[in-house]
Coordinates of C-alpha atoms and ligand atoms in Angstrom, one line a residue:
M1 CA -178.8 -26.8 -110.4
K2 CA -181.6 -28.0 -112.9
P3 CA -182.2 -26.7 -116.4
F4 CA -180.5 -23.4 -116.2
A5 CA -177.3 -23.7 -114.6
L6 CA -176.9 -20.0 -114.2
I7 CA -179.2 -19.7 -111.2
Y8 CA -176.5 -21.6 -109.4
A9 CA -173.8 -19.4 -110.8
I10 CA -175.6 -16.4 -109.3
L11 CA -176.0 -18.2 -106.0
F12 CA -172.3 -19.2 -106.2
I13 CA -171.4 -15.5 -106.6
A14 CA -173.2 -14.6 -103.5
H15 CA -171.1 -17.2 -101.7
L16 CA -168.0 -15.8 -103.3
I17 CA -168.8 -12.4 -101.8
D18 CA -168.9 -14.3 -98.5
A19 CA -165.5 -15.8 -99.2
F20 CA -164.0 -12.4 -99.4
P21 CA -160.3 -12.1 -99.5
N22 CA -158.4 -10.5 -96.7
G23 CA -156.3 -8.7 -99.2
N24 CA -153.9 -6.1 -98.0
L25 CA -156.3 -4.1 -95.9
D26 CA -156.7 -5.2 -92.4
F27 CA -160.4 -4.6 -91.7
S28 CA -160.4 -6.4 -88.4
K29 CA -158.6 -3.4 -86.9
R30 CA -161.5 -1.2 -87.7
D31 CA -164.5 -3.3 -87.2
N32 CA -164.9 -5.9 -84.4
N33 CA -168.6 -5.4 -83.8
T34 CA -170.9 -8.5 -83.9
I35 CA -173.6 -8.3 -86.5
V36 CA -176.9 -9.9 -85.4
P37 CA -180.1 -10.4 -87.5
Y38 CA -183.1 -8.2 -87.0
Y39 CA -186.6 -8.7 -88.4
Y40 CA -188.9 -6.1 -89.9
N41 CA -192.7 -6.4 -89.9
Q42 CA -193.3 -6.3 -93.6
T43 CA -196.7 -6.1 -95.4
I44 CA -197.5 -9.4 -97.1
D45 CA -199.5 -7.8 -100.0
H46 CA -198.9 -4.1 -100.7
Y47 CA -202.1 -4.1 -102.8
D48 CA -204.1 -5.3 -99.8
K49 CA -203.1 -3.6 -96.6
K50 CA -205.2 -6.0 -94.5
S51 CA -203.1 -8.9 -95.6
G52 CA -201.0 -9.0 -92.5
T53 CA -197.2 -9.0 -92.1
F54 CA -194.3 -11.3 -92.3
K55 CA -190.8 -11.1 -90.9
Q56 CA -188.2 -9.7 -93.2
K57 CA -184.7 -10.2 -92.1
Y58 CA -182.0 -7.5 -92.2
F59 CA -178.5 -6.9 -91.0
V60 CA -177.0 -3.5 -90.1
N61 CA -173.4 -2.5 -89.7
S62 CA -173.0 0.8 -88.0
A63 CA -169.2 0.6 -87.5
F64 CA -168.5 3.4 -90.0
Y65 CA -171.6 5.4 -89.4
K66 CA -171.5 9.0 -88.4
P67 CA -174.8 11.0 -88.2
G68 CA -175.3 12.8 -91.5
G69 CA -173.7 9.9 -93.4
P70 CA -175.6 8.2 -96.2
I71 CA -177.4 4.9 -95.8
F72 CA -176.1 2.1 -98.1
I73 CA -178.9 -0.3 -98.5
T74 CA -178.5 -3.6 -100.3
T75 CA -180.1 -7.0 -100.7
A76 CA -178.8 -10.4 -101.8
G77 CA -181.6 -10.7 -104.4
E78 CA -182.4 -14.4 -105.0
T79 CA -180.6 -15.8 -102.0
A80 CA -180.2 -15.3 -98.3
I81 CA -178.5 -12.1 -97.0
S82 CA -175.2 -12.6 -95.3
V83 CA -173.2 -10.8 -92.6
N84 CA -170.3 -10.3 -95.0
Q85 CA -172.4 -8.2 -97.3
V86 CA -172.6 -5.5 -94.6
K87 CA -169.2 -6.2 -93.1
L88 CA -166.6 -7.2 -95.6
S89 CA -167.8 -6.5 -99.1
G90 CA -167.2 -3.8 -101.7
I91 CA -170.4 -2.2 -100.3
S92 CA -169.1 -2.0 -96.7
Y93 CA -165.8 -0.8 -98.1
M94 CA -167.6 2.1 -99.9
A95 CA -169.6 2.9 -96.8
S96 CA -166.4 3.2 -94.8
L97 CA -165.3 5.9 -97.1
F98 CA -168.5 7.9 -96.6
N99 CA -169.2 7.4 -92.9
G100 CA -172.1 5.4 -94.1
L101 CA -174.5 3.0 -92.5
V102 CA -174.8 -0.4 -94.2
I103 CA -178.0 -2.4 -94.3
S104 CA -178.8 -5.6 -96.1
V105 CA -182.5 -6.4 -96.3
E106 CA -183.6 -9.9 -97.5
H107 CA -185.7 -10.2 -100.6
R108 CA -189.2 -11.7 -99.9
F109 CA -189.3 -15.5 -100.6
Y110 CA -185.6 -16.0 -100.1
G111 CA -183.5 -16.9 -97.1
E112 CA -185.6 -16.6 -93.9
S113 CA -188.0 -14.0 -95.3
Y114 CA -190.9 -16.1 -96.6
P115 CA -194.4 -14.8 -96.1
P116 CA -196.4 -17.5 -94.2
V117 CA -197.2 -20.1 -96.9
P118 CA -197.7 -23.8 -96.3
D119 CA -195.7 -24.8 -99.4
L120 CA -194.5 -23.4 -102.7
H121 CA -197.5 -24.5 -104.9
T122 CA -198.4 -21.9 -107.5
K123 CA -201.4 -20.6 -105.6
N124 CA -199.2 -19.6 -102.6
L125 CA -196.8 -17.6 -104.7
K126 CA -199.2 -14.8 -105.8
T127 CA -197.3 -12.2 -103.9
H128 CA -193.9 -13.3 -105.2
T129 CA -193.5 -10.5 -107.7
V130 CA -190.7 -8.0 -108.2
E131 CA -193.3 -5.2 -107.7
Q132 CA -194.1 -6.5 -104.3
A133 CA -190.4 -6.8 -103.5
L134 CA -189.7 -3.3 -104.6
A135 CA -192.6 -2.1 -102.4
D136 CA -191.0 -4.0 -99.5
F137 CA -187.8 -2.0 -99.8
A138 CA -189.7 1.2 -100.3
T139 CA -191.7 0.5 -97.1
F140 CA -188.5 -0.2 -95.3
I141 CA -186.9 3.0 -96.4
S142 CA -189.9 5.2 -95.7
N143 CA -190.5 3.6 -92.3
P144 CA -187.0 2.6 -91.3
P145 CA -186.7 0.5 -88.1
D146 CA -185.1 2.2 -85.1
V147 CA -183.0 -0.8 -84.2
P148 CA -180.1 -1.0 -83.9
V149 CA -179.6 2.6 -85.0
K150 CA -182.1 5.5 -85.2
I151 CA -181.9 6.7 -88.8
P152 CA -182.5 10.4 -89.3
K153 CA -185.5 11.3 -91.5
D154 CA -183.4 13.4 -93.9
S155 CA -180.8 10.6 -94.6
K156 CA -179.7 9.9 -98.2
W157 CA -180.3 6.3 -99.1
I158 CA -178.1 4.7 -101.8
F159 CA -179.3 1.4 -103.1
V160 CA -176.6 -1.0 -104.1
G161 CA -176.7 -4.5 -105.5
G162 CA -175.1 -7.0 -107.8
S163 CA -176.7 -9.3 -110.4
Y164 CA -180.5 -9.4 -109.9
A165 CA -180.0 -7.3 -106.8
G166 CA -178.3 -4.7 -109.0
S167 CA -181.5 -4.7 -111.1
I168 CA -183.4 -4.1 -107.9
A169 CA -181.1 -1.2 -107.1
T170 CA -181.7 0.3 -110.6
W171 CA -185.5 -0.1 -110.4
M172 CA -185.7 1.3 -106.8
R173 CA -184.1 4.5 -108.0
K174 CA -186.3 4.6 -111.1
K175 CA -189.5 3.8 -109.3
Y176 CA -188.9 5.5 -106.0
P177 CA -186.7 8.5 -106.8
K178 CA -187.9 10.4 -103.7
L179 CA -186.9 7.6 -101.4
V180 CA -183.7 6.4 -103.1
F181 CA -181.1 9.2 -103.6
A182 CA -178.8 7.2 -105.9
A183 CA -178.1 3.6 -107.0
W184 CA -175.0 1.6 -107.7
A185 CA -175.9 -1.4 -109.9
S186 CA -173.2 -4.0 -110.6
S187 CA -173.7 -6.5 -113.4
A188 CA -177.4 -5.9 -113.4
P189 CA -179.5 -7.8 -115.9
L190 CA -182.2 -5.2 -116.7
L191 CA -183.8 -6.7 -119.7
A192 CA -186.2 -9.6 -119.2
K193 CA -185.7 -12.2 -122.0
L194 CA -186.9 -15.7 -122.4
D195 CA -184.2 -17.2 -124.7
F196 CA -180.9 -15.9 -123.2
F197 CA -178.6 -17.8 -125.5
E198 CA -176.2 -14.8 -125.6
Y199 CA -175.0 -15.9 -122.2
D200 CA -173.3 -18.9 -123.7
L201 CA -171.8 -16.8 -126.5
E202 CA -170.2 -14.6 -123.9
V203 CA -168.8 -17.6 -122.0
G204 CA -167.2 -18.6 -125.3
H205 CA -165.7 -15.1 -125.8
A206 CA -164.1 -15.3 -122.4
L207 CA -162.8 -18.8 -122.7
P208 CA -159.6 -19.3 -124.8
C209 CA -160.3 -23.0 -125.4
H210 CA -163.9 -22.5 -126.5
D211 CA -163.3 -24.4 -129.7
D212 CA -162.2 -27.5 -127.8
V213 CA -165.2 -27.4 -125.4
A214 CA -167.6 -26.9 -128.4
G215 CA -166.0 -29.9 -130.0
A216 CA -166.6 -32.0 -126.9
I217 CA -170.2 -30.8 -126.8
K218 CA -170.7 -31.7 -130.5
Y219 CA -169.7 -35.2 -129.6
V220 CA -172.3 -35.2 -126.7
D221 CA -174.9 -33.8 -129.1
S222 CA -174.2 -36.6 -131.7
I223 CA -175.2 -39.1 -129.1
L224 CA -178.0 -37.3 -127.3
L225 CA -179.7 -36.5 -130.6
S226 CA -179.1 -40.0 -132.0
G227 CA -182.0 -41.5 -129.9
N228 CA -179.7 -44.5 -129.2
K229 CA -180.7 -45.3 -125.6
T230 CA -177.7 -47.6 -125.0
A231 CA -175.2 -45.0 -126.2
I232 CA -176.9 -42.2 -124.2
K233 CA -176.8 -44.3 -121.0
A234 CA -173.1 -45.1 -121.6
L235 CA -172.4 -41.4 -122.1
K236 CA -174.0 -40.5 -118.8
V237 CA -172.1 -43.2 -117.1
Q238 CA -168.9 -41.9 -118.6
Y239 CA -169.6 -38.5 -117.0
G240 CA -170.3 -40.1 -113.6
L241 CA -174.0 -39.1 -114.0
G242 CA -175.5 -42.5 -114.8
V243 CA -178.2 -41.9 -112.1
L244 CA -179.8 -39.0 -114.1
E245 CA -182.7 -40.3 -116.1
Q246 CA -183.7 -37.1 -117.9
D247 CA -181.4 -36.2 -120.8
R248 CA -182.0 -32.5 -120.1
D249 CA -180.9 -32.8 -116.5
F250 CA -177.7 -34.5 -117.8
A251 CA -177.1 -31.9 -120.5
T252 CA -177.6 -29.0 -118.0
A253 CA -175.3 -30.6 -115.5
I254 CA -172.4 -30.9 -117.9
S255 CA -172.9 -27.3 -119.0
F256 CA -172.7 -26.0 -115.5
P257 CA -169.0 -25.9 -114.5
V258 CA -167.7 -24.0 -117.5
A259 CA -170.3 -21.3 -117.2
I260 CA -169.8 -20.9 -113.5
M261 CA -166.0 -20.9 -113.9
V262 CA -166.2 -18.0 -116.4
Q263 CA -168.9 -16.0 -114.6
S264 CA -167.0 -16.2 -111.3
Y265 CA -163.5 -15.9 -112.6
F266 CA -161.1 -14.0 -110.4
P267 CA -157.3 -14.2 -110.3
P268 CA -156.0 -16.5 -107.6
L269 CA -155.7 -14.8 -104.2
S270 CA -153.0 -17.0 -102.9
P271 CA -150.4 -19.3 -104.5
N272 CA -152.4 -22.3 -103.3
D273 CA -155.5 -21.3 -105.3
I274 CA -156.0 -22.7 -108.8
D275 CA -156.0 -20.2 -111.6
T276 CA -159.2 -21.8 -113.0
I277 CA -159.5 -20.8 -116.7
P278 CA -155.8 -21.3 -117.7
T279 CA -155.7 -24.6 -115.8
F280 CA -158.9 -25.8 -117.4
C281 CA -157.8 -24.8 -120.9
G282 CA -154.4 -26.2 -120.3
A283 CA -155.9 -29.7 -120.2
F284 CA -157.0 -29.3 -123.8
A285 CA -153.9 -27.6 -124.9
K286 CA -151.8 -30.6 -123.9
S287 CA -153.7 -32.8 -126.3
P288 CA -152.6 -32.6 -130.0
N289 CA -155.5 -34.9 -130.9
K290 CA -158.6 -32.8 -131.4
S291 CA -161.0 -35.6 -132.4
P292 CA -164.5 -35.2 -130.9
A293 CA -164.1 -38.4 -128.8
T294 CA -160.8 -37.2 -127.4
L295 CA -162.1 -33.7 -126.6
N296 CA -165.0 -35.3 -124.9
A297 CA -162.7 -37.5 -122.9
I298 CA -160.8 -34.5 -121.7
Y299 CA -164.0 -32.7 -120.8
V300 CA -165.2 -35.7 -118.9
Q301 CA -162.0 -35.6 -116.8
T302 CA -162.5 -31.9 -115.9
F303 CA -166.2 -32.5 -115.2
K304 CA -165.3 -35.4 -112.8
F305 CA -162.8 -33.1 -111.1
F306 CA -165.7 -30.6 -110.6
L307 CA -168.0 -33.3 -109.2
N308 CA -165.3 -34.5 -106.8
S309 CA -164.3 -31.0 -105.6
S310 CA -168.0 -30.1 -105.1
K311 CA -168.4 -33.3 -103.0
L312 CA -171.0 -34.7 -105.5
T313 CA -169.7 -38.2 -105.2
T314 CA -172.8 -40.3 -104.5
D315 CA -175.9 -41.0 -106.6
E316 CA -177.9 -39.4 -103.9
A317 CA -176.0 -36.1 -103.9
I318 CA -176.0 -36.0 -107.7
T319 CA -179.7 -36.6 -107.8
R320 CA -180.4 -33.9 -105.2
F321 CA -178.2 -31.4 -107.1
F322 CA -179.1 -32.1 -110.7
A323 CA -182.4 -34.1 -111.0
T324 CA -185.5 -32.0 -111.8
S325 CA -187.7 -34.7 -110.2
A326 CA -185.9 -34.2 -106.9
I327 CA -186.9 -30.5 -106.5
S328 CA -189.0 -30.0 -103.4
L329 CA -191.8 -27.6 -103.0
A330 CA -191.4 -27.5 -99.3
V331 CA -190.7 -24.1 -97.7
P332 CA -188.1 -22.7 -97.8
N333 CA -186.6 -23.4 -101.1
D334 CA -184.8 -20.5 -102.8
E335 CA -184.2 -22.5 -105.9
V336 CA -187.9 -23.0 -106.5
T337 CA -188.8 -19.4 -105.8
Y338 CA -186.1 -18.2 -108.2
Y339 CA -187.6 -20.5 -110.9
Y340 CA -190.9 -18.9 -110.2
Q341 CA -189.6 -15.4 -110.9
S342 CA -187.8 -16.7 -114.0
C343 CA -190.9 -18.5 -115.2
T344 CA -193.3 -15.6 -114.6
Q345 CA -191.4 -12.3 -115.0
F346 CA -187.8 -12.6 -116.3
G347 CA -187.1 -15.6 -118.4
W348 CA -183.3 -15.5 -118.3
S349 CA -183.2 -19.1 -119.5
T350 CA -179.5 -19.7 -120.5
T351 CA -180.0 -21.9 -123.5
A352 CA -177.7 -23.4 -126.1
P353 CA -177.0 -21.1 -129.0
R354 CA -178.2 -22.7 -132.3
P355 CA -175.9 -23.1 -135.4
P356 CA -174.2 -21.3 -137.0
H357 CA -173.4 -20.1 -133.5
Q358 CA -170.9 -22.1 -131.5
S359 CA -172.4 -23.7 -128.4
L360 CA -170.8 -24.8 -125.1
R361 CA -173.9 -26.6 -124.0
P362 CA -175.9 -29.4 -125.7
Q363 CA -178.7 -28.3 -128.0
I364 CA -181.4 -29.8 -125.8
V365 CA -180.7 -27.1 -123.2
N366 CA -183.4 -25.0 -124.9
V367 CA -186.5 -22.9 -124.3
A368 CA -188.8 -25.9 -124.5
G369 CA -186.9 -27.5 -121.6
F370 CA -187.3 -24.3 -119.6
Q371 CA -191.0 -24.1 -120.2
A372 CA -191.4 -27.8 -119.4
L373 CA -189.7 -27.2 -116.1
C374 CA -192.0 -24.2 -115.4
N375 CA -195.0 -26.3 -116.1
F376 CA -193.7 -29.3 -114.1
L377 CA -193.0 -27.2 -111.0
F378 CA -195.9 -24.8 -111.2
P379 CA -198.9 -26.4 -112.9
G380 CA -201.3 -23.7 -114.1
I381 CA -198.7 -21.0 -113.7
P382 CA -199.5 -17.7 -115.5
S383 CA -197.4 -17.4 -118.7
L384 CA -194.1 -15.6 -118.8
Q385 CA -194.7 -11.9 -119.4
V386 CA -191.3 -10.5 -120.5
K387 CA -192.9 -7.7 -122.5
K388 CA -194.9 -6.5 -119.5
T389 CA -191.9 -6.7 -117.2
N390 CA -189.8 -4.7 -119.6
H391 CA -192.6 -2.2 -120.1
E392 CA -193.0 -1.7 -116.4
L393 CA -189.4 -1.6 -115.3
G394 CA -187.9 -0.1 -118.4
G395 CA -185.5 -2.8 -119.7
N396 CA -181.9 -1.9 -120.5
K397 CA -182.6 1.3 -122.5
G398 CA -184.1 4.6 -121.7
T399 CA -183.2 7.1 -119.1
F400 CA -181.7 6.5 -115.7
S401 CA -180.7 9.1 -113.2
R402 CA -178.1 9.1 -110.5
T403 CA -177.2 5.5 -111.1
V404 CA -173.7 4.1 -111.4
F405 CA -173.6 1.1 -113.6
T406 CA -170.7 -1.3 -113.5
T407 CA -170.3 -4.5 -115.4
G408 CA -167.5 -7.0 -116.3
G409 CA -166.0 -7.2 -119.8
H410 CA -166.0 -11.0 -119.3
D411 CA -169.3 -11.2 -117.6
P412 CA -171.9 -13.3 -119.4
W413 CA -174.7 -11.2 -118.1
T414 CA -173.5 -8.1 -119.8
P415 CA -175.8 -8.4 -122.8
L416 CA -178.8 -7.8 -120.5
T417 CA -177.4 -4.7 -118.8
I418 CA -177.0 -1.3 -120.3
S419 CA -173.9 -1.0 -122.5
G420 CA -171.4 1.6 -123.2
S421 CA -172.9 2.1 -126.7
D422 CA -176.1 3.0 -125.0
K423 CA -174.4 5.8 -123.1
H424 CA -176.3 8.5 -125.0
T425 CA -179.5 7.0 -123.8
I426 CA -178.7 7.3 -120.1
S427 CA -179.3 10.7 -118.6
K428 CA -176.5 13.1 -117.7
N429 CA -176.5 12.0 -114.1
S430 CA -175.9 8.4 -114.7
V431 CA -172.5 6.8 -115.4
F432 CA -171.3 3.5 -116.7
V433 CA -168.0 1.7 -116.5
I434 CA -166.8 -1.7 -117.8
I435 CA -164.3 -3.5 -115.6
N436 CA -161.8 -5.9 -117.1
G437 CA -163.3 -8.8 -115.1
S438 CA -166.2 -11.1 -114.5
H439 CA -169.6 -10.9 -112.6
T440 CA -170.0 -8.3 -109.8
N441 CA -166.3 -8.0 -109.2
D442 CA -166.6 -4.5 -107.7
L443 CA -168.8 -5.9 -104.9
R444 CA -165.9 -7.9 -103.5
Y445 CA -163.9 -6.4 -100.8
P446 CA -160.7 -4.9 -102.2
S447 CA -157.8 -7.3 -102.4
S448 CA -154.1 -7.3 -103.4
V449 CA -154.9 -9.0 -106.8
D450 CA -157.4 -6.5 -108.0
S451 CA -156.7 -5.4 -111.5
A452 CA -156.0 -1.8 -112.3
S453 CA -159.3 -1.6 -114.0
L454 CA -161.2 -2.9 -110.9
T455 CA -159.4 -0.4 -108.6
A456 CA -160.2 2.4 -111.1
A457 CA -163.9 1.3 -111.1
R458 CA -164.1 1.6 -107.3
K459 CA -162.7 5.1 -107.5
F460 CA -165.1 5.9 -110.3
V461 CA -168.0 4.7 -108.2
K462 CA -166.8 6.6 -105.2
D463 CA -166.0 9.9 -107.0
N464 CA -169.4 10.0 -108.7
L465 CA -171.4 9.1 -105.6
S466 CA -169.4 11.7 -103.7
E467 CA -170.1 14.3 -106.4
W468 CA -173.9 13.6 -106.2
L469 CA -173.9 13.7 -102.5
K470 CA -172.3 17.1 -102.5
K471 CA -174.4 18.5 -105.3
Y472 CA -177.9 17.3 -104.5
Ligands
LIG501 C1 -160.2 -6.5 -83.4 O1 -159.8 -7.8 -83.2 C2 -158.5 -8.1 -83.6 C3 -158.2 -9.6 -83.3 O2 -159.4 -10.3 -83.2 C4 -157.5 -7.3 -82.8 O3 -156.2 -7.5 -83.2 C5 -157.9 -5.8 -83.0 O4 -157.0 -5.0 -82.2 C6 -159.3 -5.5 -82.7 N1 -159.6 -4.2 -83.1 C7 -160.3 -3.3 -82.3 C8 -160.5 -2.0 -82.8 O5 -160.7 -3.6 -81.1
LIG502 C1 -193.8 -6.8 -85.1 O1 -194.9 -7.7 -85.0 C2 -194.9 -8.4 -83.7 C3 -196.1 -9.3 -83.7 O2 -196.0 -10.2 -84.8 C4 -194.9 -7.5 -82.5 O3 -194.8 -8.2 -81.4 C5 -193.8 -6.5 -82.6 O4 -193.9 -5.6 -81.6 C6 -193.8 -5.8 -84.0 N1 -192.6 -5.0 -84.1 C7 -192.6 -3.8 -84.5 C8 -191.2 -3.1 -84.5 O5 -193.6 -3.2 -84.8
LIG503 C1 -176.3 -47.9 -130.1 O1 -175.1 -47.6 -129.3 C2 -174.5 -48.8 -128.9 C3 -173.4 -48.4 -128.0 O2 -172.6 -47.4 -128.5 C4 -174.0 -49.6 -130.2 O3 -173.3 -50.7 -129.8 C5 -175.2 -49.9 -131.1 O4 -174.7 -50.4 -132.3 C6 -176.0 -48.6 -131.4 N1 -177.2 -49.0 -132.0 C7 -177.6 -48.4 -133.2 C8 -178.9 -48.9 -133.7 O5 -176.9 -47.6 -133.8
LIG504 C1 -161.4 -35.9 -104.5 O1 -161.4 -34.8 -103.6 C2 -160.7 -35.2 -102.4 C3 -160.8 -34.0 -101.5 O2 -162.1 -33.6 -101.3 C4 -159.3 -35.5 -102.7 O3 -158.6 -35.9 -101.5 C5 -159.2 -36.6 -103.7 O4 -157.9 -36.8 -104.1 C6 -160.0 -36.3 -104.9 N1 -160.1 -37.4 -105.9 C7 -159.8 -37.3 -107.2 C8 -159.9 -38.5 -108.0 O5 -159.6 -36.2 -107.7
LIG505 C1 -157.5 -7.9 -118.3 O1 -157.1 -8.7 -117.2 C2 -156.3 -9.8 -117.6 C3 -156.0 -10.5 -116.3 O2 -157.1 -10.9 -115.6 C4 -155.1 -9.4 -118.3 O3 -154.4 -10.6 -118.7 C5 -155.5 -8.6 -119.5 O4 -154.3 -8.1 -120.2 C6 -156.3 -7.4 -119.1 N1 -156.8 -6.7 -120.3 C7 -156.8 -5.4 -120.4 C8 -157.3 -4.9 -121.7 O5 -156.3 -4.7 -119.6
LIG506 C1 -166.2 13.1 -110.0 C2 -166.0 12.0 -110.9 O1 -165.1 11.3 -110.8 N1 -166.8 11.9 -111.9 C3 -166.7 10.8 -112.9 C4 -168.1 10.2 -113.1 O2 -168.1 9.5 -114.2 C5 -167.7 10.1 -115.4 C6 -168.0 9.2 -116.6 O3 -169.2 9.5 -117.1 C7 -166.3 10.4 -115.3 O4 -165.8 11.0 -116.5 C8 -166.1 11.4 -114.1 O5 -164.7 11.6 -113.9

């Protein structure tokens, strides 16, 4: 997890998609085929065709496919692709309504799809750029593999993705409109931004007990900023994190569970599941004493519950999960390669908002910490180029065509995607819908606890894709 917790939250979401609910639709009756991985010979450097190839992993689900149907292509973005993306996700559900083929192609430098590099030192990461990744997908679409299915030349490709993969979907349609017929981008952060403090503000908006958490964090700040080493050490021990030497690692660690809880909130799927946000806030509501020390003590209890339920119960596990100094540059390491993209092209550093804003994370979770981490991991790294990224990819304004944007009303990433108020700036053929929910909810397989707004959003996506497929 390291200085910006949210990386983990994104990864966590990918896992959530894996942990799809069975819901009330019995998919097994329709789809018993086994999905096996395939590997595509991908160009290492699209600006140097003699650079050789690497193996890019992909999964295909042809259970719903009928010749003439569209090809739904997706990726997991900053993590490994999974069978459930093509089999039991909101994407495969959508494909089943269109006789579509579902393909998930791994993003370069994640999962098993690393170009051949000895380690992740800066000099070996030159081809780890979003432009190269987009070119990979474009190459895949223009030269599709013929296993396990032969894809007709005139097929319509719909690029789908959630979170960073949703940004990829948007950019694929924008950059390669001849190859990509339409895009469906869920919770896509389209704007590169170094100091993404708005994330924390959104977490506060979605959390009924934000005042109590902010109070606890104020208490933490009073100690972390005091410079009193004895008191700081005692505070870390109180949180069960005495092993963490760096104050920043500690501060990031204690900011993590609340953010991930809000970002990944979904109503409980069974009576055995905890309804996380109300349960968490309930712990504060029970206490009439709102002194900083008391709020901190309650926060400590919930944090320890998180540590225990995540099996982070030994110093070794805690170090591996939270200590910057423990990050390894050995291949593969998706955490490091995501940092590289953040450090060079996107930023997306989820910092503490400064006063007078309320903050749910300690003040030392800041841009200086992010930059220190970038320099620590990647000495000599080229500086972050958010202006260039936004200029090249278009940011979250401008015109988009044949793109369905979805986002969550309680999704902390929403400030970086396009918004309803920007509707006039998106072209006639693009549509936008806000779901009463959190991050990438529409990419989950439908379930019995889906809100009316989520169900309506799925229909919205389906109807608009269907209209475009008929019309163009
Ligand atoms: C798929 O497998 C399930 C149990 O594993 C079985 O009940 C179902 O009939 C199978 N469906 C098909 C179409 O073979
Ligand atoms: C991919 O490259 C390998 C050699 O690395 C070769 O054996 C294989 O035939 C190639 N596959 C395709 C589909 O071109
Ligand atoms: C530092 O904190 C410790 C433990 O809370 C306390 O006993 C001590 O008085 C503090 N030192 C100073 C200089 O404030
Ligand atoms: C820690 O988690 C285990 C299950 O992983 C549970 O049995 C145990 O009661 C938990 N301990 C505390 C103190 O919550
Ligand atoms: C949004 O969903 C929550 C349940 O997750 C519900 O309590 C709330 O009333 C809904 N809000 C709207 C505006 O529908
Ligand atoms: C056919 C269809 O359902 N179209 C929908 C696409 O999205 C717009 C919003 O921009 C809806 O109003 C349409 O109903």
